[in-house]
Coordinates of C-alpha atoms and ligand atoms in Angstrom, one line a residue:
M10 CA -76.6 -109.9 -41.4
K11 CA -77.1 -106.2 -41.9
V12 CA -76.2 -103.9 -39.1
A13 CA -76.0 -100.2 -39.0
R14 CA -72.7 -98.7 -38.1
F15 CA -71.9 -96.4 -35.2
S16 CA -69.7 -93.4 -35.7
K17 CA -66.4 -93.7 -33.9
V18 CA -67.5 -91.5 -30.9
G19 CA -70.9 -93.2 -31.3
F20 CA -69.4 -96.5 -30.1
I21 CA -67.7 -94.9 -27.2
L22 CA -70.9 -93.1 -26.2
A23 CA -73.0 -96.2 -26.5
A24 CA -70.5 -98.4 -24.6
A25 CA -70.1 -95.7 -22.0
G26 CA -73.9 -95.4 -21.9
S27 CA -74.1 -99.1 -21.1
A28 CA -71.3 -99.1 -18.6
V29 CA -72.2 -95.9 -16.7
G30 CA -75.5 -96.5 -15.0
L31 CA -77.1 -97.4 -11.7
G32 CA -74.2 -99.7 -11.2
N33 CA -71.9 -96.7 -10.6
I34 CA -74.2 -94.4 -8.6
W35 CA -76.6 -96.7 -6.9
K36 CA -74.9 -100.1 -6.6
F37 CA -71.2 -99.3 -6.2
P38 CA -71.6 -97.0 -3.1
Y39 CA -74.0 -99.3 -1.3
M40 CA -72.0 -102.5 -2.0
T41 CA -68.9 -100.6 -0.8
G42 CA -70.8 -99.6 2.3
E43 CA -72.0 -103.1 3.0
N44 CA -68.6 -104.7 2.4
G45 CA -66.6 -102.5 4.7
G46 CA -65.1 -99.8 2.4
G47 CA -61.5 -99.6 1.3
A48 CA -60.6 -103.2 0.8
F49 CA -63.7 -103.8 -1.3
V50 CA -62.8 -100.7 -3.4
L51 CA -59.2 -101.9 -3.8
I52 CA -60.3 -105.4 -5.0
Y53 CA -62.8 -103.7 -7.3
L54 CA -60.2 -101.4 -8.8
L55 CA -57.7 -104.2 -9.2
T56 CA -60.3 -106.3 -11.0
I57 CA -61.2 -103.5 -13.3
T58 CA -57.6 -102.8 -14.2
F59 CA -56.3 -106.3 -14.6
I60 CA -59.3 -108.2 -15.6
G61 CA -62.1 -105.8 -16.6
V62 CA -60.2 -103.8 -19.3
S63 CA -58.7 -107.0 -20.8
L64 CA -62.1 -108.7 -21.0
F65 CA -63.8 -105.6 -22.3
L66 CA -61.2 -105.6 -25.2
A67 CA -61.8 -109.4 -25.7
E68 CA -65.5 -108.8 -26.1
V69 CA -64.9 -105.9 -28.5
L70 CA -62.7 -108.2 -30.4
I71 CA -65.3 -111.0 -30.6
G72 CA -67.9 -108.5 -31.9
Q73 CA -65.6 -106.8 -34.3
I74 CA -64.2 -109.9 -36.0
S75 CA -67.4 -111.9 -36.0
R76 CA -69.9 -109.1 -36.7
K77 CA -72.6 -111.4 -35.5
D78 CA -74.9 -111.8 -32.5
A79 CA -73.1 -113.4 -29.5
V80 CA -74.3 -117.0 -30.1
S81 CA -73.4 -117.0 -33.7
A82 CA -70.1 -115.2 -32.9
F83 CA -69.0 -118.0 -30.6
E84 CA -70.2 -120.6 -33.1
T85 CA -68.5 -119.2 -36.2
L86 CA -65.2 -118.1 -34.6
S87 CA -64.7 -121.5 -33.0
P88 CA -62.5 -123.9 -35.0
I89 CA -64.5 -126.9 -33.8
K90 CA -67.4 -128.0 -36.0
N91 CA -70.7 -128.8 -34.4
N92 CA -69.3 -127.2 -31.4
I93 CA -70.7 -126.5 -28.0
W94 CA -69.2 -123.0 -27.9
K95 CA -72.5 -121.5 -29.1
Y96 CA -73.9 -122.2 -25.6
A97 CA -71.5 -119.6 -24.2
G98 CA -73.4 -117.1 -26.3
Y99 CA -76.5 -117.8 -24.2
M100 CA -74.9 -115.4 -21.8
V101 CA -77.1 -112.9 -23.6
F102 CA -80.0 -114.0 -21.4
T103 CA -78.3 -112.8 -18.3
G104 CA -79.2 -109.3 -19.5
V105 CA -82.9 -110.2 -19.1
L106 CA -82.3 -111.2 -15.4
V107 CA -80.4 -108.0 -14.8
L108 CA -82.9 -105.8 -16.5
S109 CA -85.7 -107.3 -14.3
F110 CA -84.4 -105.9 -11.0
Y111 CA -82.7 -102.9 -12.7
T112 CA -86.1 -101.7 -14.0
V113 CA -87.4 -101.7 -10.4
V114 CA -84.6 -99.4 -9.4
V115 CA -85.3 -97.1 -12.3
G116 CA -88.9 -97.0 -11.0
W117 CA -87.6 -95.9 -7.6
I118 CA -85.7 -93.1 -9.3
F119 CA -88.9 -92.0 -11.0
K120 CA -90.5 -91.7 -7.6
Y121 CA -87.5 -89.7 -6.4
I122 CA -87.8 -87.3 -9.3
Y123 CA -91.2 -86.5 -7.9
I124 CA -90.0 -86.4 -4.3
S125 CA -87.2 -84.0 -5.2
I126 CA -89.7 -81.5 -6.4
F127 CA -92.5 -81.9 -3.8
S128 CA -91.4 -83.6 -0.7
L129 CA -87.7 -83.7 0.1
P130 CA -87.1 -85.3 3.5
T131 CA -85.4 -82.8 5.8
D132 CA -83.2 -85.2 7.7
I133 CA -81.6 -88.5 7.2
K134 CA -83.8 -90.4 9.6
L135 CA -86.9 -89.2 7.6
A136 CA -85.1 -90.0 4.4
G137 CA -84.5 -93.6 5.6
D138 CA -88.1 -94.0 6.7
A139 CA -89.3 -92.6 3.4
F140 CA -87.2 -95.0 1.3
N141 CA -87.8 -98.1 3.5
G142 CA -91.5 -97.2 3.6
M143 CA -91.6 -97.1 -0.2
V144 CA -89.8 -100.3 -0.8
G145 CA -91.5 -102.2 2.1
N146 CA -95.0 -101.0 1.9
E147 CA -95.9 -99.0 -1.2
I148 CA -96.7 -101.8 -3.7
G149 CA -99.1 -99.7 -5.8
I150 CA -96.7 -96.8 -6.4
Q151 CA -93.8 -99.1 -7.0
L152 CA -95.7 -101.1 -9.5
F153 CA -96.8 -97.9 -11.2
T154 CA -93.3 -96.4 -11.5
F155 CA -91.8 -99.8 -12.5
T156 CA -94.4 -100.1 -15.2
I157 CA -93.6 -96.6 -16.5
A158 CA -89.9 -97.4 -16.5
F159 CA -90.5 -100.7 -18.2
A160 CA -92.7 -99.1 -20.9
L161 CA -90.1 -96.4 -21.6
I162 CA -87.2 -98.9 -21.9
I163 CA -89.2 -101.2 -24.2
W164 CA -90.3 -98.2 -26.3
I165 CA -86.7 -96.9 -26.7
V166 CA -85.5 -100.4 -27.6
S167 CA -88.2 -100.8 -30.2
K168 CA -86.8 -97.7 -31.9
G169 CA -83.4 -99.4 -32.5
V170 CA -80.0 -98.9 -30.9
I171 CA -78.3 -96.2 -32.8
K172 CA -80.9 -93.5 -33.0
G173 CA -82.2 -94.1 -29.5
I174 CA -79.0 -94.1 -27.7
E175 CA -76.6 -91.8 -29.3
K176 CA -78.8 -88.8 -29.1
V177 CA -80.0 -89.2 -25.5
N178 CA -76.4 -89.9 -24.4
L179 CA -75.0 -86.9 -26.0
V180 CA -77.0 -84.6 -23.7
L181 CA -77.5 -86.6 -20.5
M182 CA -74.1 -88.1 -19.8
P183 CA -72.5 -84.7 -19.6
A184 CA -75.4 -83.5 -17.5
L185 CA -74.9 -86.3 -15.0
I186 CA -71.2 -85.7 -14.9
F187 CA -71.8 -82.0 -14.4
I188 CA -74.1 -82.5 -11.5
L189 CA -71.7 -85.0 -9.9
V190 CA -68.9 -82.5 -10.2
L191 CA -71.1 -79.9 -8.6
L192 CA -72.0 -82.1 -5.7
F193 CA -68.4 -83.2 -5.4
F194 CA -67.2 -79.6 -4.9
Y195 CA -69.9 -79.1 -2.4
A196 CA -68.8 -82.4 -0.6
I197 CA -65.2 -81.2 -0.4
S198 CA -66.3 -78.3 1.7
L199 CA -67.9 -80.6 4.3
D200 CA -66.3 -82.3 7.3
G201 CA -67.4 -85.7 6.2
F202 CA -65.2 -85.6 3.1
G203 CA -62.0 -86.7 4.9
Q204 CA -63.8 -89.6 6.5
A205 CA -65.2 -90.6 3.1
V206 CA -61.8 -90.6 1.6
S207 CA -60.4 -92.8 4.2
F208 CA -63.5 -95.1 4.2
L209 CA -63.1 -95.6 0.4
F210 CA -59.3 -95.7 0.1
V211 CA -57.8 -97.1 3.3
P212 CA -58.4 -100.9 3.2
D213 CA -59.5 -102.6 6.4
W214 CA -58.5 -106.2 5.6
S215 CA -60.4 -107.5 8.6
K216 CA -63.5 -106.8 6.6
V217 CA -62.5 -109.0 3.7
T218 CA -64.4 -112.3 3.4
S219 CA -64.9 -114.7 0.5
N220 CA -68.2 -113.1 0.0
S221 CA -66.9 -109.5 -0.2
I222 CA -64.1 -110.6 -2.7
L223 CA -66.7 -112.2 -5.0
A224 CA -69.0 -109.1 -4.6
A225 CA -66.2 -106.8 -5.6
V226 CA -65.3 -108.9 -8.6
G227 CA -68.9 -109.2 -9.5
Q228 CA -69.4 -105.5 -9.2
A229 CA -66.5 -104.9 -11.6
F230 CA -68.2 -107.1 -14.1
F231 CA -71.5 -105.5 -13.6
T232 CA -70.2 -101.9 -13.9
L233 CA -68.4 -102.6 -17.2
S234 CA -71.4 -104.6 -18.6
L235 CA -69.2 -107.6 -19.0
G236 CA -70.3 -111.2 -19.5
V237 CA -73.7 -110.4 -21.0
G238 CA -72.7 -110.0 -24.6
T239 CA -73.5 -106.3 -24.5
I240 CA -70.0 -105.2 -25.5
I241 CA -69.8 -108.0 -28.2
T242 CA -73.1 -106.8 -29.6
Y243 CA -72.2 -103.1 -29.6
A244 CA -68.8 -103.9 -31.2
V245 CA -70.7 -105.4 -34.1
S246 CA -71.6 -101.9 -35.2
L247 CA -68.1 -100.6 -34.7
P248 CA -66.5 -98.9 -37.7
K249 CA -63.5 -100.9 -39.0
D250 CA -60.7 -98.6 -38.2
T251 CA -61.7 -97.7 -34.7
N252 CA -58.9 -97.8 -32.1
L253 CA -60.3 -100.7 -30.1
V254 CA -57.8 -100.4 -27.3
K255 CA -58.2 -96.7 -26.7
S256 CA -62.0 -97.0 -26.8
S257 CA -62.0 -99.8 -24.2
I258 CA -59.6 -97.8 -21.9
I259 CA -61.6 -94.6 -22.2
V260 CA -64.9 -96.4 -21.3
A261 CA -63.4 -98.2 -18.3
A262 CA -61.6 -95.1 -17.0
M263 CA -64.7 -93.0 -17.3
D264 CA -66.9 -95.6 -15.7
T265 CA -64.5 -96.0 -12.8
A266 CA -64.1 -92.3 -12.3
I267 CA -67.8 -91.8 -12.1
A268 CA -68.2 -94.6 -9.5
L269 CA -65.5 -93.2 -7.4
F270 CA -66.9 -89.7 -7.6
A271 CA -70.3 -91.0 -6.6
G272 CA -68.8 -93.0 -3.7
L273 CA -67.0 -89.9 -2.4
I274 CA -70.0 -87.7 -2.6
I275 CA -72.4 -90.2 -1.1
F276 CA -70.2 -91.2 1.8
T277 CA -69.3 -87.6 2.5
F278 CA -73.0 -86.9 3.1
I279 CA -73.5 -90.1 5.0
F280 CA -70.7 -89.2 7.4
H281 CA -71.8 -85.5 7.4
F282 CA -75.1 -86.7 8.8
N283 CA -73.6 -89.2 11.1
A284 CA -75.4 -92.1 9.4
A285 CA -74.2 -95.6 8.9
P286 CA -72.6 -96.6 5.6
T287 CA -74.5 -99.9 5.7
Q288 CA -77.9 -98.6 4.5
G289 CA -78.1 -101.2 1.8
A290 CA -79.9 -100.6 -1.5
G291 CA -81.3 -97.3 -0.2
L292 CA -78.0 -95.6 0.3
V293 CA -78.2 -93.1 -2.5
F294 CA -81.9 -92.4 -1.9
I295 CA -81.3 -91.8 1.8
S296 CA -78.0 -89.8 1.7
L297 CA -78.8 -87.3 -1.0
P298 CA -82.4 -86.0 -0.5
P299 CA -81.8 -84.5 3.0
L300 CA -78.9 -82.7 1.5
F301 CA -80.9 -81.3 -1.4
S302 CA -83.5 -80.3 1.2
Q303 CA -80.9 -78.2 3.1
M304 CA -80.1 -76.3 -0.1
G305 CA -83.5 -74.8 -0.3
I306 CA -85.1 -74.3 -3.7
M307 CA -81.8 -74.8 -5.4
G308 CA -81.8 -78.2 -3.8
N309 CA -85.1 -79.0 -5.5
V310 CA -83.7 -78.1 -8.9
I311 CA -80.4 -80.0 -8.4
G312 CA -82.2 -82.9 -6.9
F313 CA -84.6 -83.0 -9.8
L314 CA -81.8 -82.8 -12.4
F315 CA -79.8 -85.4 -10.6
F316 CA -82.5 -88.0 -10.5
V317 CA -83.6 -87.2 -14.1
A318 CA -80.0 -87.7 -15.3
L319 CA -79.6 -90.8 -13.2
A320 CA -82.8 -92.2 -14.6
F321 CA -81.4 -91.7 -18.1
A322 CA -78.1 -93.2 -17.2
G323 CA -80.0 -96.2 -16.0
I324 CA -82.1 -96.3 -19.2
T325 CA -79.2 -96.3 -21.5
S326 CA -77.7 -99.2 -19.6
A327 CA -81.1 -100.9 -19.5
V328 CA -81.3 -100.7 -23.3
S329 CA -77.9 -102.3 -23.6
M330 CA -78.9 -105.3 -21.5
I331 CA -81.7 -106.3 -23.8
E332 CA -80.0 -105.6 -27.2
P333 CA -77.8 -108.8 -27.2
S334 CA -80.8 -111.1 -26.8
I335 CA -82.8 -109.1 -29.4
L336 CA -80.0 -109.4 -31.9
Y337 CA -79.7 -113.1 -31.2
L338 CA -83.5 -113.7 -31.6
T339 CA -83.8 -111.6 -34.7
N340 CA -80.7 -112.9 -36.3
R341 CA -80.8 -116.6 -35.5
H342 CA -84.5 -117.2 -35.1
K343 CA -85.5 -114.7 -37.7
M344 CA -88.0 -113.2 -35.4
S345 CA -89.2 -109.7 -36.0
R346 CA -87.8 -107.1 -33.5
K347 CA -91.3 -106.7 -32.2
K348 CA -91.9 -110.3 -31.5
A349 CA -88.5 -110.7 -29.8
L350 CA -89.2 -107.7 -27.7
S351 CA -92.6 -109.0 -26.7
I352 CA -91.2 -112.3 -25.5
L353 CA -88.3 -110.8 -23.6
G354 CA -90.4 -108.0 -22.3
T355 CA -93.0 -110.4 -20.9
A356 CA -90.2 -112.3 -19.0
I357 CA -88.7 -109.0 -17.7
Y358 CA -92.1 -107.7 -16.5
I359 CA -92.9 -110.9 -14.7
L360 CA -89.5 -111.3 -13.1
G361 CA -89.3 -107.6 -12.3
T362 CA -92.7 -107.7 -10.6
L363 CA -91.6 -110.6 -8.4
A364 CA -88.4 -108.8 -7.6
L365 CA -90.3 -105.7 -6.6
L366 CA -92.7 -107.7 -4.4
S367 CA -89.9 -109.6 -2.8
N368 CA -88.8 -106.4 -1.0
T369 CA -92.2 -105.8 0.4
K370 CA -93.4 -106.8 3.9
E371 CA -96.4 -108.6 2.5
F372 CA -94.6 -110.8 0.1
S373 CA -91.1 -111.0 1.4
E374 CA -91.6 -114.4 3.1
V375 CA -93.1 -116.1 0.0
L376 CA -90.5 -114.7 -2.3
K377 CA -87.5 -115.7 -0.2
F378 CA -85.3 -118.6 -1.2
S379 CA -82.6 -119.9 1.2
G380 CA -82.7 -116.7 3.2
K381 CA -82.4 -114.3 0.2
G382 CA -85.2 -112.3 -1.4
F383 CA -85.9 -112.7 -5.1
F384 CA -84.6 -109.2 -5.9
N385 CA -81.2 -110.0 -4.3
I386 CA -81.2 -113.5 -5.9
L387 CA -81.5 -112.0 -9.4
D388 CA -78.7 -109.5 -8.6
F389 CA -76.4 -112.1 -7.0
L390 CA -77.1 -114.8 -9.7
S391 CA -76.3 -112.3 -12.5
S392 CA -73.4 -110.3 -11.1
S393 CA -71.7 -112.8 -8.9
I394 CA -72.2 -116.0 -10.8
L395 CA -73.3 -115.7 -14.4
M396 CA -71.2 -112.7 -15.4
P397 CA -68.0 -113.9 -14.0
L398 CA -68.6 -117.4 -15.4
A399 CA -69.2 -115.8 -18.8
G400 CA -66.0 -113.8 -18.3
I401 CA -64.1 -117.0 -17.8
M402 CA -65.6 -118.5 -20.9
I403 CA -64.8 -115.4 -23.0
A404 CA -61.2 -115.5 -21.8
I405 CA -60.8 -119.2 -22.5
F406 CA -62.4 -118.8 -25.9
V407 CA -60.3 -115.9 -27.0
G408 CA -57.1 -117.3 -25.4
Y409 CA -57.4 -120.9 -26.7
F410 CA -59.9 -121.1 -29.5
I411 CA -59.5 -118.1 -31.8
Q412 CA -56.3 -118.1 -33.8
K413 CA -53.7 -115.9 -32.3
E414 CA -52.7 -114.6 -35.7
R415 CA -56.2 -113.4 -36.3
I416 CA -56.3 -111.6 -32.9
Y417 CA -52.9 -110.1 -33.5
A418 CA -53.9 -108.8 -36.9
T419 CA -56.9 -107.1 -35.4
L420 CA -55.3 -105.6 -32.4
S421 CA -51.7 -104.9 -33.4
P422 CA -52.4 -101.6 -35.0
Y423 CA -53.4 -100.3 -31.6
L424 CA -50.9 -102.0 -29.2
N425 CA -47.2 -102.6 -29.2
D426 CA -46.0 -106.2 -29.0
R427 CA -45.2 -106.0 -25.3
V428 CA -48.6 -104.8 -24.4
F429 CA -50.2 -107.3 -26.7
N430 CA -48.4 -110.2 -25.1
L431 CA -49.3 -109.0 -21.7
W432 CA -52.9 -108.8 -22.6
Y433 CA -52.8 -112.2 -24.2
F434 CA -51.2 -113.7 -21.1
T435 CA -53.9 -112.1 -19.0
I436 CA -56.6 -113.5 -21.1
K437 CA -55.1 -117.0 -21.3
Y438 CA -54.0 -117.5 -17.7
I439 CA -54.8 -114.7 -15.3
I440 CA -58.5 -114.3 -15.9
P441 CA -59.5 -118.0 -16.0
I442 CA -57.4 -118.7 -12.9
A443 CA -58.1 -115.6 -10.9
V444 CA -61.9 -115.5 -11.5
S445 CA -62.3 -119.3 -10.9
A446 CA -60.3 -119.0 -7.7
V447 CA -62.6 -116.2 -6.4
M448 CA -65.7 -118.3 -7.2
I449 CA -64.3 -121.5 -5.7
N450 CA -63.1 -119.6 -2.7
K451 CA -66.7 -118.4 -2.1
I452 CA -68.1 -122.0 -2.4
F453 CA -65.7 -123.5 0.2
F454 CA -64.9 -120.6 2.6
Ligands
PFF3 N1 -73.1 -101.4 -16.4 C1 -74.4 -101.1 -16.0 C2 -74.3 -100.2 -14.7 O1 -73.2 -100.1 -14.2 O2 -75.3 -99.7 -14.3 C3 -75.2 -102.3 -15.7 C4 -75.2 -103.3 -16.9 C5 -75.5 -102.9 -18.2 C6 -75.1 -104.6 -16.6 C7 -75.5 -103.8 -19.2 C8 -75.1 -105.5 -17.6 C9 -75.3 -105.1 -18.9 F1 -75.3 -106.0 -19.8

């Protein structure tokens, strides 16, 4: 199989482009708000540190030593002949589920690019009405922005990974970070900042339930793009002598820092406006626009730049969700990239449309299953079930099925023996046990 190679920074940029996205700025704050704040954040941070980084490295390892699509990677690295491990590789299709609802949110952001220029709501009540009105009632506009987002993502993917992603990332990631830093300094000067800090960092254990623990673990998987084969697929293009460990840590640290920044900013504004943290999926769209509006014309500019940068952060993540299944289809089924993309694109467009409609008043009843709307089902199924399950499989595969000597040979240039053993122990025991425990806990309690 021929694959183009990333440059060394290219891999970090692409992996960071995948990790940093709406998960950090849209989903992390609203999940934190819905799950009571500090305790959720703590579980999230613990999961990233003790599980996420190790799994990230495990995925990099699988991609790096197999240099194959995820399905073939599991198949060829497994010592068992005719084995069932290839089925673990089907995790690539989780990316299709994620992309379906993710594209709807990119569509919302497109609408907010327009809003930030022409009609910023002046207070938080109006902002709430505007967001909820859009999601609940404006089917035509949402379908329009969703379709544009979809077309853009498919177009970028059809261009191929390297060229598409590296260039866009090089400009937009720093732009996003710059705007966040700007907003952060503004937030520090407001009263709500202290409240935001305690909301995010002082755990209230009474808010912890089996649901919120699973949600925090799922969010950690989601934010690092784990359990979809994305990191495996990107690591296929990694130059041989890249420091795998350092790259994994850089990406995870950057991703976490951005989520925490976003959380601090958004909750400062929420408390500044005396609004409730439990605004759900609208949180970022409700908390920021009134603030931009208060800044006058500068607010229009900053708001515009913020939503543009956010859209692109979303798009670079979106591209990374579909690449694993494209590589699988083109590699294993000898499909052309175009054909693979048409099949996957059709599925995404249909599922995405249903997700979009499930939030609207008109269709919410029809598209509800056991009390949950289809949009939320796609999200829950992928982040809280499929990604953690895939994480367990990856850990078991690396821990028990790939020869330890081979792993050691690949990683030892970048880790000392103590750290290697710690990582290996985490992969073999901690991850399978801890993640299963969280999932089982949710089923029974
Ligand atoms: N990590 C992305 C984010 O935080 O927005 C979302 C994501 C990307 C999930 C790629 C899954 C994936 F395969």
